[in-house]
Tab-separated table of C-alpha atoms in Angstrom:
chain	number	residue	atom	x	y	z
H	1	MET	CA	-0.107	-0.089	-0.050
H	2	PRO	CA	1.494	3.275	-1.086
H	3	LEU	CA	2.915	6.047	1.774
H	4	ASP	CA	0.200	8.392	0.950
H	5	PHE	CA	-2.121	10.769	3.044
H	6	PRO	CA	-4.841	11.817	1.593
H	7	LEU	CA	-6.097	15.581	1.228
H	8	THR	CA	-9.211	15.399	-0.566
H	9	ARG	CA	-12.440	14.495	0.194
H	10	ALA	CA	-12.783	12.359	-2.230
H	11	ASP	CA	-8.963	10.657	-1.342
H	12	ALA	CA	-9.523	10.863	2.565
H	13	LEU	CA	-13.314	9.018	2.083
H	14	ARG	CA	-11.598	6.000	-0.388
H	15	ARG	CA	-8.885	5.506	2.634
H	16	TRP	CA	-11.818	4.974	5.204
H	17	GLN	CA	-13.556	2.834	3.581
H	18	ASP	CA	-10.872	0.793	3.037
H	19	PHE	CA	-9.407	1.175	6.645
H	20	LEU	CA	-13.298	0.705	8.434
H	21	PRO	CA	-13.270	-2.924	7.966
H	22	GLN	CA	-9.935	-3.566	10.153
H	23	ALA	CA	-11.033	-0.758	12.586
H	24	SER	CA	-11.448	-3.611	14.798
H	25	ARG	CA	-7.925	-4.330	14.901
H	26	TYR	CA	-6.612	-1.209	15.257
H	27	ALA	CA	-6.422	-1.728	19.489
H	28	GLY	CA	-4.305	-4.517	19.300
H	29	SER	CA	-1.975	-2.898	16.809
H	30	ARG	CA	-2.013	0.293	16.861
H	31	ASN	CA	1.199	0.752	18.851
H	32	PHE	CA	3.172	-1.062	16.382
H	33	VAL	CA	4.866	1.044	13.886
H	34	GLN	CA	6.062	-0.250	10.467
H	35	PRO	CA	7.447	1.899	7.782
H	36	SER	CA	4.136	1.139	5.278
H	37	HIS	CA	2.617	2.007	8.856
H	38	GLU	CA	-0.351	-0.416	7.750
H	39	HIS	CA	-1.856	-0.529	11.300
H	40	VAL	CA	-2.843	3.267	11.474
H	41	SER	CA	-6.041	4.826	8.975
H	42	ARG	CA	-3.394	7.646	8.015
H	43	LEU	CA	-6.435	9.907	7.836
H	44	SER	CA	-4.560	12.333	10.305
H	45	SER	CA	-3.830	14.918	7.873
H	46	ALA	CA	-7.499	14.524	6.018
H	47	ILE	CA	-9.291	15.037	9.271
H	48	ARG	CA	-7.293	18.246	10.750
H	49	LEU	CA	-8.288	19.777	7.385
H	50	GLY	CA	-11.337	19.015	8.475
H	51	LEU	CA	-12.402	16.960	5.129
H	52	MET	CA	-13.279	14.884	6.812
H	53	HIS	CA	-15.332	15.284	10.314
H	54	PRO	CA	-14.771	13.205	13.645
H	55	GLU	CA	-18.344	12.855	13.718
H	56	GLU	CA	-19.033	10.707	10.604
H	57	ILE	CA	-16.334	8.343	11.469
H	58	VAL	CA	-17.760	7.700	14.997
H	59	ARG	CA	-21.399	7.070	12.945
H	60	ASP	CA	-19.534	4.954	10.208
H	61	THR	CA	-17.659	2.900	12.835
H	62	LEU	CA	-20.512	2.269	15.155
H	63	ALA	CA	-22.792	1.096	12.041
H	64	GLN	CA	-20.281	-1.510	11.564
H	65	HIS	CA	-18.775	-2.755	14.626
H	66	ALA	CA	-19.774	-3.151	17.893
H	67	TRP	CA	-18.463	-1.251	20.233
H	68	PRO	CA	-16.484	-2.842	22.733
H	69	LYS	CA	-14.431	-3.804	19.978
H	70	VAL	CA	-13.537	-0.494	18.304
H	71	GLU	CA	-13.690	1.537	22.079
H	72	LYS	CA	-9.741	2.490	21.438
H	73	TRP	CA	-10.387	3.412	18.187
H	74	LEU	CA	-13.273	5.979	19.472
H	75	GLN	CA	-10.909	6.784	22.070
H	76	GLU	CA	-8.397	7.950	19.128
H	77	ILE	CA	-10.982	9.788	17.203
H	78	CYS	CA	-12.129	11.751	19.643
H	79	TRP	CA	-8.597	12.776	21.176
H	80	ARG	CA	-8.035	15.689	18.563
H	81	THR	CA	-11.780	17.053	19.749
H	82	TYR	CA	-10.381	16.926	23.157
H	83	TRP	CA	-7.435	18.825	22.811
H	84	LYS	CA	-9.328	21.348	21.105
H	85	GLY	CA	-11.724	21.679	23.612
H	86	TRP	CA	-9.316	21.604	26.397
H	87	LEU	CA	-7.619	24.632	24.355
H	88	GLU	CA	-10.181	26.692	23.001
H	89	MET	CA	-10.785	26.956	26.960
H	90	ARG	CA	-7.278	27.964	27.776
H	91	PRO	CA	-6.012	29.818	24.585
H	92	GLN	CA	-3.439	31.647	26.794
H	93	VAL	CA	-0.899	28.179	25.905
H	94	TRP	CA	-1.111	28.701	22.651
H	95	ARG	CA	-0.118	32.453	23.040
H	96	SER	CA	2.131	31.261	26.254
H	97	TRP	CA	4.329	28.739	23.444
H	98	ARG	CA	4.343	31.468	21.005
H	99	ARG	CA	6.291	34.162	22.966
H	100	GLN	CA	8.108	31.880	24.543
H	101	LEU	CA	9.969	30.076	21.471
H	102	HIS	CA	10.587	33.587	19.997
H	103	ASP	CA	11.921	34.280	23.503
H	104	TRP	CA	14.097	31.034	23.592
H	105	LYS	CA	15.355	32.006	19.669
H	106	GLN	CA	16.538	35.533	21.343
H	107	GLN	CA	18.493	33.829	24.786
H	108	LEU	CA	20.074	30.477	23.896
H	109	PRO	CA	23.401	29.831	23.213
H	110	ALA	CA	24.183	29.591	19.756
H	111	GLU	CA	25.488	25.896	20.667
H	112	THR	CA	22.225	25.003	21.788
H	113	LEU	CA	20.492	26.226	18.970
H	114	ALA	CA	23.386	24.847	16.900
H	115	ARG	CA	22.226	21.455	18.489
H	116	ALA	CA	18.721	21.857	18.139
H	117	GLN	CA	19.236	22.311	14.550
H	118	ALA	CA	21.467	18.690	14.053
H	119	VAL	CA	18.593	16.807	16.213
H	120	SER	CA	15.608	18.389	14.016
H	121	GLU	CA	17.837	17.398	10.519
H	122	GLY	CA	18.785	13.713	11.397
H	123	ARG	CA	22.548	14.551	12.994
H	124	SER	CA	22.035	13.881	16.627
H	125	GLY	CA	24.006	10.579	16.488
H	126	VAL	CA	21.032	8.003	17.712
H	127	ALA	CA	20.553	6.199	14.320
H	128	VAL	CA	16.506	5.339	15.120
H	129	MET	CA	16.012	9.041	16.062
H	130	ASP	CA	17.771	10.365	13.012
H	131	ALA	CA	15.749	8.228	10.772
H	132	PHE	CA	12.116	9.292	11.992
H	133	ALA	CA	13.623	13.082	11.733
H	134	ARG	CA	14.446	12.753	8.148
H	135	GLU	CA	11.107	10.053	7.786
H	136	LEU	CA	8.995	13.580	9.084
H	137	ARG	CA	11.467	15.582	6.760
H	138	ASP	CA	10.983	13.392	3.666
H	139	THR	CA	6.759	12.676	4.071
H	140	GLY	CA	5.090	14.828	6.561
H	141	TYR	CA	3.970	12.251	8.677
H	142	LEU	CA	5.006	10.469	11.832
H	143	HIS	CA	3.734	7.463	13.202
H	144	ASN	CA	2.192	8.739	16.886
H	145	HIS	CA	4.009	6.275	18.839
H	146	ALA	CA	7.238	7.380	17.013
H	147	ARG	CA	6.643	10.808	18.075
H	148	MET	CA	6.041	10.068	21.437
H	149	TRP	CA	9.667	8.805	21.631
H	150	TRP	CA	11.004	11.700	19.511
H	151	ALA	CA	9.536	14.301	21.869
H	152	SER	CA	10.688	12.764	24.490
H	153	PHE	CA	14.187	11.870	23.282
H	154	TRP	CA	14.135	15.622	22.312
H	155	ILE	CA	13.399	17.017	25.794
H	156	HIS	CA	14.837	14.586	28.351
H	157	GLU	CA	17.776	13.285	26.873
H	158	GLU	CA	18.811	15.549	24.114
H	159	ARG	CA	17.331	18.678	27.086
H	160	LEU	CA	16.103	20.930	24.534
H	161	PRO	CA	13.270	23.098	25.260
H	162	TRP	CA	10.009	21.529	24.122
H	163	GLU	CA	8.857	24.616	22.344
H	164	LEU	CA	11.473	24.170	19.375
H	165	GLY	CA	10.601	20.579	19.309
H	166	ALA	CA	6.859	21.503	18.985
H	167	GLU	CA	8.256	24.107	15.765
H	168	PHE	CA	10.000	21.466	14.336
H	169	PHE	CA	6.654	19.007	13.984
H	170	PHE	CA	4.566	21.901	13.369
H	171	GLN	CA	6.495	23.192	10.995
H	172	HIS	CA	6.843	19.392	9.112
H	173	LEU	CA	4.012	17.488	10.471
H	174	LEU	CA	0.671	17.479	7.381
H	175	ASP	CA	-1.624	16.680	10.130
H	176	ALA	CA	-0.303	19.350	12.559
H	177	ASP	CA	-3.021	20.723	14.712
H	178	PRO	CA	-2.494	23.531	16.948
H	179	ALA	CA	-4.012	21.819	19.915
H	180	SER	CA	-2.787	18.044	19.454
H	181	ASN	CA	0.630	19.225	18.468
H	182	THR	CA	1.122	21.941	21.177
H	183	LEU	CA	-0.743	19.637	24.086
H	184	SER	CA	1.237	16.543	23.081
H	185	TRP	CA	5.147	18.100	23.413
H	186	ARG	CA	3.271	19.632	26.470
H	187	TRP	CA	2.305	15.667	27.580
H	188	VAL	CA	5.474	13.921	27.146
H	189	ALA	CA	7.767	17.179	29.089
H	190	GLY	CA	5.334	16.660	31.883
H	191	LEU	CA	3.478	20.102	31.875
H	192	GLN	CA	0.018	18.887	30.978
H	193	THR	CA	-0.363	15.791	33.569
H	194	ALA	CA	1.631	17.250	36.836
H	195	GLY	CA	4.396	15.433	37.633
H	196	LYS	CA	4.080	12.998	34.893
H	197	THR	CA	6.413	12.473	32.152
H	198	TYR	CA	6.760	10.431	29.339
H	199	LEU	CA	10.581	8.737	29.313
H	200	VAL	CA	11.542	7.090	26.216
H	201	ARG	CA	13.143	3.282	26.156
H	202	ARG	CA	15.248	1.021	24.537
H	203	SER	CA	12.867	-2.073	25.674
H	204	ASN	CA	9.927	-0.166	24.049
H	205	LEU	CA	11.519	0.934	21.118
H	206	GLU	CA	12.857	-3.087	20.857
H	207	LYS	CA	9.124	-4.265	21.736
H	208	TYR	CA	7.216	-1.828	19.083
H	209	ALA	CA	9.382	-0.379	16.135
H	210	SER	CA	9.724	-2.852	12.538
H	211	PRO	CA	13.197	-4.720	13.553
H	212	SER	CA	14.088	-2.906	10.200
H	213	LEU	CA	13.950	0.632	11.957
H	214	LEU	CA	16.642	-0.626	14.381
H	215	THR	CA	19.034	-2.522	11.925
H	216	ASP	CA	21.430	0.658	12.728
H	217	ARG	CA	22.118	0.255	16.350
H	218	THR	CA	23.947	3.147	16.688
H	219	GLY	CA	23.467	5.045	19.957
H	220	LEU	CA	20.880	3.037	21.228
H	221	GLU	CA	22.774	2.293	24.106
H	222	ARG	CA	21.596	6.897	25.081
H	223	LEU	CA	18.099	4.716	25.507
H	224	GLU	CA	18.763	2.316	27.831
H	225	ASP	CA	16.378	1.706	30.634
H	226	GLY	CA	16.447	3.701	32.993
H	227	LEU	CA	19.022	6.033	31.813
H	228	VAL	CA	17.192	9.153	30.323
H	229	LYS	CA	15.775	10.803	33.567
H	230	PRO	CA	13.222	13.107	33.312
H	231	CYS	CA	14.056	16.868	32.793
H	232	PRO	CA	10.641	18.602	33.247
H	233	PRO	CA	10.283	22.446	32.255
H	234	GLY	CA	9.501	24.869	34.752
H	235	GLN	CA	5.242	26.298	34.249
H	236	SER	CA	4.620	29.657	34.120
H	237	VAL	CA	1.382	29.606	31.850
H	238	ASP	CA	-2.090	30.306	33.905
H	239	LEU	CA	-3.801	27.190	33.155
H	240	THR	CA	-7.327	28.124	34.515
H	241	PRO	CA	-9.868	27.577	32.263
H	242	GLN	CA	-11.967	30.486	30.504
H	243	SER	CA	-15.524	30.162	29.392
H	244	LEU	CA	-16.195	28.978	25.383
H	245	PRO	CA	-17.315	31.335	23.179
H	246	ASP	CA	-20.205	31.802	23.088
H	247	LEU	CA	-21.172	30.589	19.217
H	248	PRO	CA	-24.502	28.961	17.018
H	249	CYS	CA	-24.300	26.286	16.287
H	250	GLN	CA	-26.547	26.988	13.368
H	251	PRO	CA	-26.523	29.925	10.908
H	252	PRO	CA	-28.573	32.571	12.387
H	253	ALA	CA	-31.042	34.288	9.078
H	254	LEU	CA	-28.781	36.023	6.496
H	255	PRO	CA	-29.446	38.734	4.560
H	256	ARG	CA	-29.428	38.023	0.641
H	257	LYS	CA	-26.181	38.616	-0.444
H	258	VAL	CA	-23.567	36.735	2.009
H	259	GLY	CA	-20.701	35.269	1.033
H	260	LEU	CA	-18.862	31.602	2.394
H	261	TRP	CA	-15.743	32.257	3.950
H	262	LEU	CA	-13.828	28.343	3.953
H	263	HIS	CA	-10.188	28.058	5.593
H	264	PRO	CA	-7.654	24.735	6.930
H	265	ASP	CA	-9.572	24.542	9.977
H	266	ASP	CA	-13.163	23.341	8.002
H	267	LEU	CA	-13.416	22.416	4.289
H	268	ASN	CA	-16.301	20.198	4.701
H	269	ALA	CA	-19.187	23.081	4.245
H	270	GLU	CA	-21.384	20.871	3.043
H	271	ASN	CA	-22.078	18.380	5.415
H	272	SER	CA	-22.037	21.387	8.118
H	273	PRO	CA	-24.855	23.185	9.756
H	274	LEU	CA	-23.893	25.593	6.877
H	275	HIS	CA	-25.012	23.095	4.206
H	276	THR	CA	-28.281	24.924	3.418
H	277	ILE	CA	-27.626	28.160	3.440
H	278	GLN	CA	-27.453	30.594	-0.054
H	279	PRO	CA	-24.037	32.072	-0.327
H	280	VAL	CA	-23.478	34.463	-3.555
H	281	SER	CA	-19.680	33.970	-3.167
H	282	ALA	CA	-17.489	31.921	-1.936
H	283	ALA	CA	-13.731	32.488	-0.737
H	284	ALA	CA	-10.609	30.836	0.645
H	285	PHE	CA	-7.205	32.591	1.162
H	286	PHE	CA	-3.553	30.665	1.258
H	287	VAL	CA	-1.775	33.564	3.774
H	288	GLU	CA	2.103	33.290	2.635
H	289	PRO	CA	3.238	35.384	4.820
H	290	ALA	CA	2.066	33.394	7.753
H	291	TYR	CA	3.388	30.034	6.249
H	292	VAL	CA	6.707	31.605	5.732
H	293	ARG	CA	6.119	33.530	9.202
H	294	TYR	CA	5.792	29.497	11.163
H	295	GLY	CA	8.534	28.065	8.824
H	296	LEU	CA	5.771	25.433	7.209
H	297	SER	CA	8.223	23.235	5.261
H	298	ARG	CA	7.147	22.942	1.421
H	299	LEU	CA	5.153	19.614	1.492
H	300	ARG	CA	2.973	21.156	4.484
H	301	THR	CA	2.791	24.519	2.394
H	302	GLN	CA	1.626	22.620	-1.057
H	303	SER	CA	-1.098	20.279	1.564
H	304	LEU	CA	-2.298	23.158	2.104
H	305	GLN	CA	-3.244	24.847	-1.203
H	306	THR	CA	-4.633	21.374	-2.267
H	307	ALA	CA	-6.953	20.804	0.680
H	308	LEU	CA	-7.912	24.651	0.171
H	309	GLN	CA	-8.532	24.215	-3.332
H	310	ASP	CA	-10.651	20.673	-2.757
H	311	GLY	CA	-12.705	22.004	0.049
H	312	LEU	CA	-13.463	25.102	-2.362
H	313	GLN	CA	-14.158	23.019	-5.635
H	314	ARG	CA	-17.040	21.513	-3.721
H	315	ALA	CA	-18.281	23.909	-2.304
H	316	GLY	CA	-18.966	26.109	-5.379
H	317	LYS	CA	-20.651	23.037	-6.652
H	318	HIS	CA	-22.425	22.348	-3.357
H	319	PHE	CA	-23.917	25.905	-2.790
H	320	SER	CA	-23.772	27.096	-6.854
H	321	CYS	CA	-21.667	29.714	-5.988
H	322	PRO	CA	-18.718	31.059	-7.813
H	323	ALA	CA	-15.760	29.948	-5.537
H	324	HIS	CA	-12.619	32.535	-5.727
H	325	PHE	CA	-9.334	30.886	-4.134
H	326	SER	CA	-6.214	33.795	-3.817
H	327	ALA	CA	-2.607	33.485	-2.269
H	328	THR	CA	-2.321	36.572	-0.412
H	329	GLU	CA	0.562	38.727	1.346
H	330	ASP	CA	-2.713	40.198	3.319
H	331	ILE	CA	-5.794	37.954	3.983
H	332	ALA	CA	-7.945	41.487	5.968
H	333	ARG	CA	-7.079	43.489	2.688
H	334	SER	CA	-7.998	40.327	0.511
H	335	PHE	CA	-11.120	39.900	2.124
H	336	ARG	CA	-12.262	43.783	2.336
H	337	GLU	CA	-11.542	43.478	-1.759
H	338	TRP	CA	-13.716	40.208	-2.184
H	339	VAL	CA	-16.578	41.715	0.274
H	340	GLN	CA	-16.510	44.891	-2.220
H	341	ARG	CA	-15.935	43.299	-5.182
H	342	GLU	CA	-18.924	40.647	-4.170
H	343	GLN	CA	-20.642	43.378	-2.564
H	344	LEU	CA	-21.271	41.372	0.520
H	345	GLU	CA	-23.269	41.897	3.531
H	346	ALA	CA	-22.129	39.530	5.861
H	347	VAL	CA	-19.733	36.821	5.782
H	348	VAL	CA	-19.926	33.382	7.107
H	349	ALA	CA	-17.949	30.598	8.178
H	350	LEU	CA	-17.503	27.775	10.645
H	351	ALA	CA	-15.841	28.918	13.804
H	352	PRO	CA	-11.723	28.110	13.499
H	353	ALA	CA	-10.034	26.509	16.235
H	354	VAL	CA	-6.982	28.462	18.597
H	355	GLY	CA	-4.731	28.874	16.362
H	356	PRO	CA	-3.009	31.114	12.626
H	357	VAL	CA	-6.592	30.875	11.639
H	358	SER	CA	-8.125	32.133	14.529
H	359	ASP	CA	-5.509	34.498	15.035
H	360	THR	CA	-6.232	36.437	11.977
H	361	LEU	CA	-10.231	37.509	12.988
H	362	ALA	CA	-9.094	40.358	14.672
H	363	ALA	CA	-8.077	42.136	11.675
H	364	ILE	CA	-10.388	40.566	9.057
H	365	ARG	CA	-13.423	41.526	11.224
H	366	ASP	CA	-11.336	45.587	11.216
H	367	ALA	CA	-10.735	44.896	7.276
H	368	LEU	CA	-14.607	44.268	7.267
H	369	GLY	CA	-15.917	47.303	8.924
H	370	PRO	CA	-19.889	47.243	9.411
H	371	VAL	CA	-20.132	43.446	7.732
H	372	PRO	CA	-20.176	41.133	10.016
H	373	LEU	CA	-18.301	37.618	10.504
H	374	ILE	CA	-20.523	35.394	11.809
H	375	LEU	CA	-19.284	31.927	12.705
H	376	VAL	CA	-20.892	29.182	13.308
H	377	ARG	CA	-19.731	26.208	15.644
H	378	ARG	CA	-20.779	22.929	14.809
H	379	PRO	CA	-22.646	21.091	17.159
H	380	TRP	CA	-19.863	18.299	18.284
H	381	ASP	CA	-17.701	20.374	18.907
H	382	SER	CA	-19.816	23.064	20.806
H	383	GLN	CA	-21.467	19.213	23.117
H	384	LEU	CA	-18.190	17.662	23.550
H	385	PHE	CA	-15.536	20.955	23.781
H	386	ARG	CA	-17.308	21.525	27.065
H	387	HIS	CA	-15.988	18.326	28.876
H	388	ALA	CA	-12.603	19.335	27.896
H	389	ARG	CA	-12.148	20.880	31.207
H	390	SER	CA	-9.926	18.532	32.731
H	391	GLY	CA	-8.284	15.345	31.479
H	392	PHE	CA	-9.134	12.896	28.890
H	393	PHE	CA	-10.680	10.343	30.889
H	394	PRO	CA	-13.152	11.934	32.984
H	395	PHE	CA	-14.014	13.958	29.401
H	396	TRP	CA	-13.980	10.166	27.504
H	397	GLU	CA	-16.442	9.277	30.404
H	398	LYS	CA	-18.963	12.079	29.495
H	399	THR	CA	-18.258	11.566	25.516
H	400	SER	CA	-18.837	7.870	25.793
H	401	ARG	CA	-22.424	8.034	27.359
H	402	TRP	CA	-22.983	10.987	24.482
H	403	LEU	CA	-21.901	9.053	22.138
H	404	SER	CA	-24.071	6.108	22.924
H	405	SER	CA	-27.031	7.708	23.150
H	406	GLU	CA	-26.183	9.572	20.541
H	407	PHE	CA	-25.692	6.829	18.287
H	408	SER	CA	-27.741	4.064	19.804
H	409	SER	CA	-29.699	3.360	16.544
H	410	LEU	CA	-26.942	2.301	14.917
H	411	SER	CA	-26.390	-1.555	14.205
H	412	PRO	CA	-23.544	-3.138	13.035
H	413	ALA	CA	-23.493	-4.594	9.443
């Protein structure tokens, strides 16, 4: 099976139909890291970009499989929603990461920054970790278990700031999600669950990594069990949860000339609460300076463009309206020009999550002036975000009860 990652909805649906019959085997095989990654769905980039939504994956899963056989798979699908909800109530954690990243680059000694560069380029001297770094750069993907090993190696063995490692992943992972990436790195560092760090161990690598990944054993002795010690960073960000933004789950009454904005947090407007609106125009903007500022890789920027264009093409067809794609250096100006050209009376969009897209909202609203930007949250997110106040398992206890009730009419085929 080719090692590719679907970046259009049609490709994602085909991949999903291929994987769906295997979902019941996911729990027993998911931790094994194979070069072909046949044990996992490889749908993470499609889910992150909203080409498919967790709700439809859960629905399809429960229509074909009994709950006990797929609970681990369902948990994995819901993790991204949990992380998003957790960060939605604590946006200061995202801002803190951005600030600290900037500060480290200004303050760290040149030799520390040079070492971070070397490790991220696959020149650490530990062959398996270097292979993972090269795989990430070459493919835009790493198996989740490999991500944990590599992040632990970076933080606890190399003793490098977690913020710089999180940036490396954010730049290269095709499925890089602000919440999942930032909070997973915090978890490995020991910040997300107080006092709990994740330590890479040679025995764990040898148990779960394909022997082909360990042919070159150079440097493996550095990861002997018990040798890697926790290096927890200091905690300075306030984790007090805030109230979730009060957003509607259905579009309100809209004026006659409304525009639909598509962004890379959710590219499936035709299967959303917006599916019945009647926009006169749809638009998506590829904001070039933002991707330069984050240092995104060529693969990552190409994947974003591909997904944006696919989402926009589908939206134009579904809503029977012109679809406008623009690579822009100034999203606020491009928004204003679009609104003026189409004489729009309002713009509507699915609500972006905390991260780069939502960071542009203030500038967009300023540019629109009296023209309102109306954000609509999917009911799934509205329902589940509020359960993400603490750890995952309290979240899952509430979520699993709701899922059992919500999808109780489904039965395996």
